[in-house]
mmCIF file of C-alpha atoms in Angstrom:
data_model
loop_
_atom_site.group_PDB
_atom_site.id
_atom_site.type_symbol
_atom_site.label_atom_id
_atom_site.label_comp_id
_atom_site.label_asym_id
_atom_site.label_seq_id
_atom_site.Cartn_x
_atom_site.Cartn_y
_atom_site.Cartn_z
ATOM 1 C CA UNK A 1345 -79.827 28.462 50.556
ATOM 2 C CA UNK A 1346 -82.915 30.672 50.303
ATOM 3 C CA UNK A 1347 -80.646 33.488 49.102
ATOM 4 C CA UNK A 1348 -80.289 31.701 45.745
ATOM 5 C CA UNK A 1349 -83.232 32.047 43.416
ATOM 6 C CA UNK A 1350 -81.644 30.663 40.268
ATOM 7 C CA UNK A 1351 -82.793 27.066 39.863
ATOM 8 C CA UNK A 1352 -79.549 25.778 38.304
ATOM 9 C CA UNK A 1353 -77.451 27.375 41.045
ATOM 10 C CA UNK A 1354 -79.613 25.684 43.661
ATOM 11 C CA UNK A 1355 -79.053 22.340 41.940
ATOM 12 C CA UNK A 1356 -75.280 22.901 42.045
ATOM 13 C CA UNK A 1357 -75.509 23.917 45.712
ATOM 14 C CA UNK A 1358 -77.340 20.768 46.792
ATOM 15 C CA UNK A 1359 -75.645 18.285 44.453
ATOM 16 C CA UNK A 1360 -72.090 19.247 45.490
ATOM 17 C CA UNK A 1361 -73.009 20.292 49.059
ATOM 18 C CA UNK A 1362 -71.545 23.772 48.610
ATOM 19 C CA UNK A 1363 -72.171 26.953 50.557
ATOM 20 C CA UNK A 1364 -74.613 29.359 48.945
ATOM 21 C CA UNK A 1365 -71.886 32.032 49.242
ATOM 22 C CA UNK A 1366 -69.574 29.862 47.141
ATOM 23 C CA UNK A 1367 -72.155 29.251 44.424
ATOM 24 C CA UNK A 1368 -73.025 32.938 44.245
ATOM 25 C CA UNK A 1369 -69.363 33.933 44.054
ATOM 26 C CA UNK A 1370 -68.562 31.457 41.279
ATOM 27 C CA UNK A 1371 -71.635 32.502 39.305
ATOM 28 C CA UNK A 1372 -70.604 36.155 39.540
ATOM 29 C CA UNK A 1373 -66.819 35.865 39.131
ATOM 30 C CA UNK A 1374 -66.169 32.833 36.942
ATOM 31 C CA UNK A 1375 -65.074 34.326 33.613
ATOM 32 C CA UNK A 1376 -63.765 33.104 30.248
ATOM 33 C CA UNK A 1377 -60.267 31.709 30.627
ATOM 34 C CA UNK A 1378 -57.607 31.758 27.917
ATOM 35 C CA UNK A 1379 -56.482 28.134 27.976
ATOM 36 C CA UNK A 1380 -53.301 28.879 26.045
ATOM 37 C CA UNK A 1381 -50.960 31.416 27.565
ATOM 38 C CA UNK A 1382 -52.767 32.271 30.818
ATOM 39 C CA UNK A 1383 -51.600 31.248 34.254
ATOM 40 C CA UNK A 1384 -53.837 28.959 36.297
ATOM 41 C CA UNK A 1385 -53.310 31.273 39.278
ATOM 42 C CA UNK A 1386 -56.567 33.298 38.819
ATOM 43 C CA UNK A 1387 -58.601 30.066 38.731
ATOM 44 C CA UNK A 1388 -56.838 28.698 41.797
ATOM 45 C CA UNK A 1389 -57.336 31.990 43.660
ATOM 46 C CA UNK A 1390 -61.035 31.896 42.867
ATOM 47 C CA UNK A 1391 -61.180 28.260 43.971
ATOM 48 C CA UNK A 1392 -59.543 28.927 47.341
ATOM 49 C CA UNK A 1393 -61.722 32.009 47.934
ATOM 50 C CA UNK A 1394 -64.649 29.604 48.412
ATOM 51 C CA UNK A 1395 -66.428 29.633 51.764
ATOM 52 C CA UNK A 1396 -65.456 25.963 52.230
ATOM 53 C CA UNK A 1397 -61.952 27.151 53.200
ATOM 54 C CA UNK A 1398 -63.114 29.644 55.849
ATOM 55 C CA UNK A 1399 -62.386 27.171 58.620
ATOM 56 C CA UNK A 1400 -58.777 26.331 57.721
ATOM 57 C CA UNK A 1401 -56.784 27.103 60.886
ATOM 58 C CA UNK A 1402 -54.156 29.851 60.827
ATOM 59 C CA UNK A 1403 -52.283 29.268 64.081
ATOM 60 C CA UNK A 1404 -50.356 31.730 66.209
ATOM 61 C CA UNK A 1405 -47.478 33.309 64.239
ATOM 62 C CA UNK A 1406 -48.262 31.040 61.303
ATOM 63 C CA UNK A 1407 -48.587 34.052 59.007
ATOM 64 C CA UNK A 1408 -44.772 34.281 59.200
ATOM 65 C CA UNK A 1409 -44.490 30.730 57.867
ATOM 66 C CA UNK A 1410 -47.063 31.531 55.178
ATOM 67 C CA UNK A 1411 -44.978 34.510 54.082
ATOM 68 C CA UNK A 1412 -41.865 32.331 53.935
ATOM 69 C CA UNK A 1413 -43.738 29.756 51.865
ATOM 70 C CA UNK A 1414 -44.922 32.489 49.494
ATOM 71 C CA UNK A 1415 -41.322 33.518 48.810
ATOM 72 C CA UNK A 1416 -40.549 29.990 47.575
ATOM 73 C CA UNK A 1417 -43.350 30.013 44.976
ATOM 74 C CA UNK A 1418 -42.933 31.250 41.405
ATOM 75 C CA UNK A 1419 -46.463 32.728 41.602
ATOM 76 C CA UNK A 1420 -47.332 35.595 43.896
ATOM 77 C CA UNK A 1421 -50.878 35.648 45.335
ATOM 78 C CA UNK A 1422 -52.926 38.756 44.627
ATOM 79 C CA UNK A 1423 -54.064 38.844 48.258
ATOM 80 C CA UNK A 1424 -51.130 39.579 50.571
ATOM 81 C CA UNK A 1425 -52.971 38.886 53.850
ATOM 82 C CA UNK A 1426 -50.918 35.986 55.171
ATOM 83 C CA UNK A 1427 -53.300 35.550 58.114
ATOM 84 C CA UNK A 1428 -56.175 34.712 55.760
ATOM 85 C CA UNK A 1429 -57.259 31.040 55.590
ATOM 86 C CA UNK A 1430 -57.942 31.534 51.866
ATOM 87 C CA UNK A 1431 -54.408 32.742 51.163
ATOM 88 C CA UNK A 1432 -53.023 29.876 53.220
ATOM 89 C CA UNK A 1433 -55.193 27.414 51.255
ATOM 90 C CA UNK A 1434 -53.787 28.804 48.010
ATOM 91 C CA UNK A 1435 -50.183 28.589 49.245
ATOM 92 C CA UNK A 1436 -50.647 24.990 50.372
ATOM 93 C CA UNK A 1437 -52.260 24.035 47.066
ATOM 94 C CA UNK A 1438 -49.483 25.623 44.997
ATOM 95 C CA UNK A 1439 -46.819 23.988 47.175
ATOM 96 C CA UNK A 1440 -48.517 20.624 46.697
ATOM 97 C CA UNK A 1441 -48.535 21.039 42.901
ATOM 98 C CA UNK A 1442 -44.918 22.256 42.783
ATOM 99 C CA UNK A 1443 -43.582 19.735 45.337
ATOM 100 C CA UNK A 1444 -42.260 22.427 47.672
ATOM 101 C CA UNK A 1445 -41.451 21.118 51.181
ATOM 102 C CA UNK A 1446 -43.514 22.441 54.075
ATOM 103 C CA UNK A 1447 -41.838 24.186 57.022
ATOM 104 C CA UNK A 1448 -43.891 22.320 59.664
ATOM 105 C CA UNK A 1449 -45.765 19.003 59.866
ATOM 106 C CA UNK A 1450 -49.086 20.764 60.561
ATOM 107 C CA UNK A 1451 -49.055 22.046 56.981
ATOM 108 C CA UNK A 1452 -49.194 18.469 55.679
ATOM 109 C CA UNK A 1453 -52.421 17.823 57.618
ATOM 110 C CA UNK A 1454 -53.818 21.176 56.496
ATOM 111 C CA UNK A 1455 -53.017 20.367 52.859
ATOM 112 C CA UNK A 1456 -54.969 17.108 53.044
ATOM 113 C CA UNK A 1457 -57.906 19.058 54.443
ATOM 114 C CA UNK A 1458 -57.698 21.558 51.567
ATOM 115 C CA UNK A 1459 -57.484 18.802 48.953
ATOM 116 C CA UNK A 1460 -60.491 16.981 50.430
ATOM 117 C CA UNK A 1461 -62.560 20.131 49.910
ATOM 118 C CA UNK A 1462 -61.057 20.996 46.527
ATOM 119 C CA UNK A 1463 -62.477 18.113 44.498
ATOM 120 C CA UNK A 1464 -66.169 18.859 45.053
ATOM 121 C CA UNK A 1465 -65.596 22.631 44.894
ATOM 122 C CA UNK A 1466 -63.903 22.290 41.500
ATOM 123 C CA UNK A 1467 -66.703 20.014 40.316
ATOM 124 C CA UNK A 1468 -69.151 22.754 41.295
ATOM 125 C CA UNK A 1469 -67.064 25.268 39.328
ATOM 126 C CA UNK A 1470 -67.190 22.943 36.313
ATOM 127 C CA UNK A 1471 -70.988 22.777 36.512
ATOM 128 C CA UNK A 1472 -71.244 26.573 36.641
ATOM 129 C CA UNK A 1473 -68.749 27.033 33.783
ATOM 130 C CA UNK A 1474 -70.799 24.564 31.738
ATOM 131 C CA UNK A 1475 -73.991 26.495 32.456
ATOM 132 C CA UNK A 1476 -72.303 29.766 31.461
ATOM 133 C CA UNK A 1477 -71.003 28.142 28.260
ATOM 134 C CA UNK A 1478 -67.327 28.921 28.937
ATOM 135 C CA UNK A 1479 -65.378 26.259 27.044
ATOM 136 C CA UNK A 1480 -61.793 27.218 27.927
ATOM 137 C CA UNK A 1481 -62.723 27.666 31.591
ATOM 138 C CA UNK A 1482 -64.358 24.240 31.651
ATOM 139 C CA UNK A 1483 -61.304 22.562 30.078
ATOM 140 C CA UNK A 1484 -58.944 24.366 32.461
ATOM 141 C CA UNK A 1485 -60.961 23.244 35.497
ATOM 142 C CA UNK A 1486 -60.733 19.621 34.382
ATOM 143 C CA UNK A 1487 -56.971 20.192 34.147
ATOM 144 C CA UNK A 1488 -57.094 21.420 37.768
ATOM 145 C CA UNK A 1489 -58.755 18.137 38.793
ATOM 146 C CA UNK A 1490 -55.951 16.270 37.035
ATOM 147 C CA UNK A 1491 -53.375 18.340 38.925
ATOM 148 C CA UNK A 1492 -55.089 17.607 42.260
ATOM 149 C CA UNK A 1493 -55.127 13.847 41.644
ATOM 150 C CA UNK A 1494 -51.534 13.648 40.376
ATOM 151 C CA UNK A 1495 -50.017 16.303 42.653
ATOM 152 C CA UNK A 1496 -48.121 18.052 39.866
ATOM 153 C CA UNK A 1497 -48.348 21.136 37.689
ATOM 154 C CA UNK A 1498 -50.080 20.824 34.328
ATOM 155 C CA UNK A 1499 -46.861 21.757 32.456
ATOM 156 C CA UNK A 1500 -44.669 19.210 34.252
ATOM 157 C CA UNK A 1501 -43.343 16.233 32.226
ATOM 158 C CA UNK A 1502 -46.239 13.726 32.041
ATOM 159 C CA UNK A 1503 -43.828 10.881 32.811
ATOM 160 C CA UNK A 1504 -43.644 12.216 36.381
ATOM 161 C CA UNK A 1505 -46.999 10.486 36.911
ATOM 162 C CA UNK A 1506 -45.027 7.267 37.131
ATOM 163 C CA UNK A 1507 -43.875 6.717 40.693
ATOM 164 C CA UNK A 1508 -40.373 7.781 41.652
ATOM 165 C CA UNK A 1509 -39.649 4.142 42.570
ATOM 166 C CA UNK A 1510 -40.253 3.160 38.955
ATOM 167 C CA UNK A 1511 -38.708 6.125 37.171
ATOM 168 C CA UNK A 1512 -36.227 8.675 38.503
ATOM 169 C CA UNK A 1513 -35.608 12.180 37.152
ATOM 170 C CA UNK A 1514 -32.402 10.841 35.627
ATOM 171 C CA UNK A 1515 -34.399 8.167 33.777
ATOM 172 C CA UNK A 1516 -36.852 10.804 32.502
ATOM 173 C CA UNK A 1517 -34.030 12.970 31.148
ATOM 174 C CA UNK A 1518 -32.505 9.918 29.480
ATOM 175 C CA UNK A 1519 -35.834 9.048 27.843
ATOM 176 C CA UNK A 1520 -36.269 12.646 26.684
ATOM 177 C CA UNK A 1521 -32.963 12.411 24.827
ATOM 178 C CA UNK A 1522 -34.439 9.409 22.998
ATOM 179 C CA UNK A 1523 -37.575 11.332 22.030
ATOM 180 C CA UNK A 1524 -39.791 9.715 24.680
ATOM 181 C CA UNK A 1525 -41.534 12.539 26.525
ATOM 182 C CA UNK A 1526 -45.169 11.443 26.987
ATOM 183 C CA UNK A 1527 -46.984 8.497 28.496
ATOM 184 C CA UNK A 1528 -48.375 7.705 25.039
ATOM 185 C CA UNK A 1529 -44.866 7.017 23.797
ATOM 186 C CA UNK A 1530 -44.315 4.423 26.522
ATOM 187 C CA UNK A 1531 -47.801 2.925 26.229
ATOM 188 C CA UNK A 1532 -47.282 2.420 22.516
ATOM 189 C CA UNK A 1533 -44.315 0.107 23.160
ATOM 190 C CA UNK A 1534 -44.387 -3.609 23.665
ATOM 191 C CA UNK A 1535 -43.713 -4.936 27.149
ATOM 192 C CA UNK A 1536 -40.267 -6.142 26.091
ATOM 193 C CA UNK A 1537 -39.366 -2.710 24.732
ATOM 194 C CA UNK A 1538 -40.468 -1.033 27.965
ATOM 195 C CA UNK A 1539 -38.440 -3.468 30.063
ATOM 196 C CA UNK A 1540 -35.388 -2.927 27.876
ATOM 197 C CA UNK A 1541 -35.566 0.879 27.873
ATOM 198 C CA UNK A 1542 -36.976 1.791 31.285
ATOM 199 C CA UNK A 1543 -37.123 -1.386 33.370
ATOM 200 C CA UNK A 1544 -39.599 -3.953 34.691
ATOM 201 C CA UNK A 1545 -41.177 -1.613 37.258
ATOM 202 C CA UNK A 1546 -42.403 0.765 34.564
ATOM 203 C CA UNK A 1547 -43.653 -2.133 32.422
ATOM 204 C CA UNK A 1548 -45.936 -3.261 35.245
ATOM 205 C CA UNK A 1549 -46.958 0.212 36.432
ATOM 206 C CA UNK A 1550 -47.900 1.502 32.974
ATOM 207 C CA UNK A 1551 -50.835 -0.932 32.966
ATOM 208 C CA UNK A 1552 -52.653 1.165 35.573
ATOM 209 C CA UNK A 1553 -53.063 4.004 33.070
ATOM 210 C CA UNK A 1554 -56.239 3.915 30.961
ATOM 211 C CA UNK A 1555 -55.778 2.532 27.462
ATOM 212 C CA UNK A 1556 -59.114 3.238 25.802
ATOM 213 C CA UNK A 1557 -60.163 2.905 22.182
ATOM 214 C CA UNK A 1558 -62.697 5.451 20.988
ATOM 215 C CA UNK A 1559 -64.956 5.299 17.946
ATOM 216 C CA UNK A 1560 -67.080 8.299 16.942
ATOM 217 C CA UNK A 1561 -69.966 8.668 14.527
ATOM 218 C CA UNK A 1562 -71.885 11.833 13.649
ATOM 219 C CA UNK A 1563 -75.351 11.788 12.072
ATOM 220 C CA UNK A 1564 -77.271 14.806 10.754
ATOM 221 C CA UNK A 1565 -81.024 15.208 11.069
ATOM 222 C CA UNK A 1566 -83.429 16.071 8.249
ATOM 223 C CA UNK A 1567 -86.344 18.439 7.829
ATOM 224 C CA UNK A 1568 -88.794 15.531 7.669
ATOM 225 C CA UNK A 1569 -87.158 13.673 10.519
ATOM 226 C CA UNK A 1570 -86.594 10.668 8.254
ATOM 227 C CA UNK A 1571 -83.059 9.999 9.474
ATOM 228 C CA UNK A 1572 -82.532 6.628 11.237
ATOM 229 C CA UNK A 1573 -82.482 8.325 14.634
ATOM 230 C CA UNK A 1574 -85.505 10.575 13.919
ATOM 231 C CA UNK A 1575 -83.491 13.746 14.353
ATOM 232 C CA UNK A 1576 -85.069 17.080 13.483
ATOM 233 C CA UNK A 1577 -83.502 19.422 10.976
ATOM 234 C CA UNK A 1578 -80.457 21.109 12.477
ATOM 235 C CA UNK A 1579 -79.906 18.386 15.069
ATOM 236 C CA UNK A 1580 -76.796 16.234 15.286
ATOM 237 C CA UNK A 1581 -76.276 12.923 17.025
ATOM 238 C CA UNK A 1582 -72.742 12.124 18.139
ATOM 239 C CA UNK A 1583 -72.352 8.456 19.072
ATOM 240 C CA UNK A 1584 -69.207 7.544 20.991
ATOM 241 C CA UNK A 1585 -68.149 3.962 21.623
ATOM 242 C CA UNK A 1586 -65.415 3.395 24.194
ATOM 243 C CA UNK A 1587 -63.616 0.210 25.154
ATOM 244 C CA UNK A 1588 -61.032 -0.018 27.898
ATOM 245 C CA UNK A 1589 -58.071 -2.251 27.061
ATOM 246 C CA UNK A 1590 -56.003 -1.510 30.163
ATOM 247 C CA UNK A 1591 -56.361 0.653 33.244
ATOM 248 C CA UNK A 1592 -57.473 0.275 36.843
ATOM 249 C CA UNK A 1593 -61.070 0.933 37.862
ATOM 250 C CA UNK A 1594 -59.797 2.535 41.066
ATOM 251 C CA UNK A 1595 -56.600 4.473 41.641
ATOM 252 C CA UNK A 1596 -54.838 6.131 44.557
ATOM 253 C CA UNK A 1597 -54.333 9.878 44.394
ATOM 254 C CA UNK A 1598 -51.027 11.409 45.417
ATOM 255 C CA UNK A 1599 -52.580 12.592 48.697
ATOM 256 C CA UNK A 1600 -53.638 9.051 49.588
ATOM 257 C CA UNK A 1601 -57.359 8.895 48.752
ATOM 258 C CA UNK A 1602 -58.736 6.193 46.452
ATOM 259 C CA UNK A 1603 -60.999 7.270 43.614
ATOM 260 C CA UNK A 1604 -62.605 5.963 40.466
ATOM 261 C CA UNK A 1605 -61.392 7.873 37.387
ATOM 262 C CA UNK A 1606 -64.135 9.849 35.673
ATOM 263 C CA UNK A 1607 -64.242 10.839 32.016
ATOM 264 C CA UNK A 1608 -65.730 13.791 30.158
ATOM 265 C CA UNK A 1609 -66.920 14.226 26.598
ATOM 266 C CA UNK A 1610 -67.277 17.899 25.727
ATOM 267 C CA UNK A 1611 -68.548 19.262 22.421
ATOM 268 C CA UNK A 1612 -67.562 22.880 21.940
ATOM 269 C CA UNK A 1613 -66.899 25.675 19.483
ATOM 270 C CA UNK A 1614 -63.315 26.757 20.067
ATOM 271 C CA UNK A 1615 -63.537 29.959 17.994
ATOM 272 C CA UNK A 1616 -66.487 31.307 20.001
ATOM 273 C CA UNK A 1617 -65.351 29.651 23.276
ATOM 274 C CA UNK A 1618 -68.791 28.054 23.595
ATOM 275 C CA UNK A 1619 -69.800 24.838 25.344
ATOM 276 C CA UNK A 1620 -72.419 22.950 23.343
ATOM 277 C CA UNK A 1621 -72.761 19.629 25.166
ATOM 278 C CA UNK A 1622 -71.070 17.929 28.128
ATOM 279 C CA UNK A 1623 -71.384 14.482 29.614
ATOM 280 C CA UNK A 1624 -69.488 12.930 32.522
ATOM 281 C CA UNK A 1625 -69.243 9.180 33.062
ATOM 282 C CA UNK A 1626 -67.207 6.352 34.551
ATOM 283 C CA UNK A 1627 -65.943 3.416 32.524
ATOM 284 C CA UNK A 1628 -65.588 -0.156 33.743
ATOM 285 C CA UNK A 1629 -64.931 -1.928 30.453
ATOM 286 C CA UNK A 1630 -66.941 -0.442 27.598
ATOM 287 C CA UNK A 1631 -69.658 2.139 26.991
ATOM 288 C CA UNK A 1632 -71.769 3.637 24.209
ATOM 289 C CA UNK A 1633 -72.820 7.249 24.648
ATOM 290 C CA UNK A 1634 -75.146 9.350 22.510
ATOM 291 C CA UNK A 1635 -75.003 13.144 22.556
ATOM 292 C CA UNK A 1636 -77.617 15.188 20.703
ATOM 293 C CA UNK A 1637 -77.017 18.873 19.987
ATOM 294 C CA UNK A 1638 -78.113 21.595 17.585
ATOM 295 C CA UNK A 1639 -75.946 22.403 14.571
ATOM 296 C CA UNK A 1640 -78.118 24.102 11.938
ATOM 297 C CA UNK A 1641 -77.026 24.396 8.299
ATOM 298 C CA UNK A 1642 -76.628 28.145 8.644
ATOM 299 C CA UNK A 1643 -73.700 27.417 11.011
ATOM 300 C CA UNK A 1644 -72.199 24.590 8.958
ATOM 301 C CA UNK A 1645 -68.911 26.455 8.491
ATOM 302 C CA UNK A 1646 -68.327 26.498 12.239
ATOM 303 C CA UNK A 1647 -65.629 24.104 13.467
ATOM 304 C CA UNK A 1648 -66.822 22.057 16.410
ATOM 305 C CA UNK A 1649 -64.547 19.837 18.444
ATOM 306 C CA UNK A 1650 -65.167 16.893 20.732
ATOM 307 C CA UNK A 1651 -62.847 16.728 23.732
ATOM 308 C CA UNK A 1652 -62.266 13.387 25.434
ATOM 309 C CA UNK A 1653 -60.801 14.026 28.889
ATOM 310 C CA UNK A 1654 -60.201 12.270 32.174
ATOM 311 C CA UNK A 1655 -60.144 13.923 35.595
ATOM 312 C CA UNK A 1656 -57.289 11.727 36.846
ATOM 313 C CA UNK A 1657 -54.360 11.717 34.419
ATOM 314 C CA UNK A 1658 -52.380 14.498 32.747
ATOM 315 C CA UNK A 1659 -51.543 14.377 29.051
ATOM 316 C CA UNK A 1660 -53.926 11.599 27.998
ATOM 317 C CA UNK A 1661 -56.677 13.820 26.611
ATOM 318 C CA UNK A 1662 -57.791 13.891 22.999
ATOM 319 C CA UNK A 1663 -59.439 16.375 20.675
ATOM 320 C CA UNK A 1664 -61.424 15.344 17.593
ATOM 321 C CA UNK A 1665 -62.635 17.801 14.929
ATOM 322 C CA UNK A 1666 -66.272 17.405 13.861
ATOM 323 C CA UNK A 1667 -67.349 18.499 10.361
ATOM 324 C CA UNK A 1668 -70.728 19.461 8.973
ATOM 325 C CA UNK A 1669 -70.793 18.378 5.336
ATOM 326 C CA UNK A 1670 -73.315 19.059 2.594
ATOM 327 C CA UNK A 1671 -74.022 15.375 2.055
ATOM 328 C CA UNK A 1672 -77.168 13.188 1.871
ATOM 329 C CA UNK A 1673 -78.788 13.153 5.265
ATOM 330 C CA UNK A 1674 -78.447 9.394 5.586
ATOM 331 C CA UNK A 1675 -74.676 9.766 5.245
ATOM 332 C CA UNK A 1676 -72.461 9.439 8.284
ATOM 333 C CA UNK A 1677 -69.895 12.116 9.059
ATOM 334 C CA UNK A 1678 -66.580 10.757 10.299
ATOM 335 C CA UNK A 1679 -63.569 12.290 11.978
ATOM 336 C CA UNK A 1680 -61.158 10.888 9.410
ATOM 337 C CA UNK A 1681 -58.886 13.922 9.713
ATOM 338 C CA UNK A 1682 -58.198 12.962 13.317
ATOM 339 C CA UNK A 1683 -57.522 9.354 12.371
ATOM 340 C CA UNK A 1684 -54.831 10.463 9.938
ATOM 341 C CA UNK A 1685 -53.227 12.892 12.387
ATOM 342 C CA UNK A 1686 -50.214 11.419 14.168
ATOM 343 C CA UNK A 1687 -50.753 13.903 16.999
ATOM 344 C CA UNK A 1688 -54.246 12.573 17.711
ATOM 345 C CA UNK A 1689 -54.014 9.864 20.357
ATOM 346 C CA UNK A 1690 -56.607 8.298 22.586
ATOM 347 C CA UNK A 1691 -56.920 8.343 26.344
ATOM 348 C CA UNK A 1692 -54.275 5.663 26.551
ATOM 349 C CA UNK A 1693 -51.981 6.520 23.695
ATOM 350 C CA UNK A 1694 -53.159 4.597 20.639
ATOM 351 C CA UNK A 1695 -54.464 6.079 17.400
ATOM 352 C CA UNK A 1696 -58.025 4.903 17.590
ATOM 353 C CA UNK A 1697 -60.534 7.047 15.733
ATOM 354 C CA UNK A 1698 -62.104 4.294 13.655
ATOM 355 C CA UNK A 1699 -63.777 4.838 10.300
ATOM 356 C CA UNK A 1700 -66.740 2.739 9.325
ATOM 357 C CA UNK A 1701 -67.545 1.934 5.767
ATOM 358 C CA UNK A 1702 -70.486 3.838 4.326
ATOM 359 C CA UNK A 1703 -73.541 1.710 3.767
#
């Protein structure tokens, strides 16, 4: 630990109980990630290169099984050393995401060991990406957490998050023909419609997914600090009100562990790939969060976005565009463009960006 002099890196090391070698490696190698069009393989390779996977056992002649497993994957690891515990960790993780059967029972135990380490290691990567201001990398890492919890690839049909007992592949293909491809489509139906189209099991299981209404409000500060929230000139206050309609407070991951879903609000500049503000929280029933950040008038043409994400479910994230307007400083700035966009859905599938009347 004494090898790390950077104060923030030391905080990450102690908070997530990571090896100093891991923190140093992530700080040096974590780079901007192109969220659209780039494979997650480089991120997963960096993840499994962490010192936390040094102790994963590679048994006698197991490198032969690792090589066989590698031939079944659509992604080829950069490192070809099949006797490496880091390469084995990567192969097990990819097989878990892609639902590829393991050649021996020991691999199932090893995979659970890898997944147990992965969650806190990824959370440490998120903290470092936030500190480095890498927006796309931060968003991609939250996607990796979603993949770990659900045990599926980020591009897989989101309906696969429903258990196979409730919905078979045949059912999913049938729903796709009817234009139902996302969880939001199912969550937007009445219970009778769900029972009629996909059965009673889905109607009861869909209630475990978070159905959360979100209301946002953006206030701009003034030079004199006379705004209601005493913001300085160039400061913005984003107030977010959340209310959970449905959704369990605890859920079981695909690998058997119980966890409480966590949520992120990220304010970022997509064009410059910059992280401006991040907050992580859990939600029992309702919450009101306030995020203050700098947005001076000289940068008013910049397009900032607020990302509402969960670490536990795939396809239920939301993006809201924030606008700096040349209006009286007591005016509220609303995300009305998101409210009118049929593609903008909340964490549970409803259109929920509420507009308040101006006072």
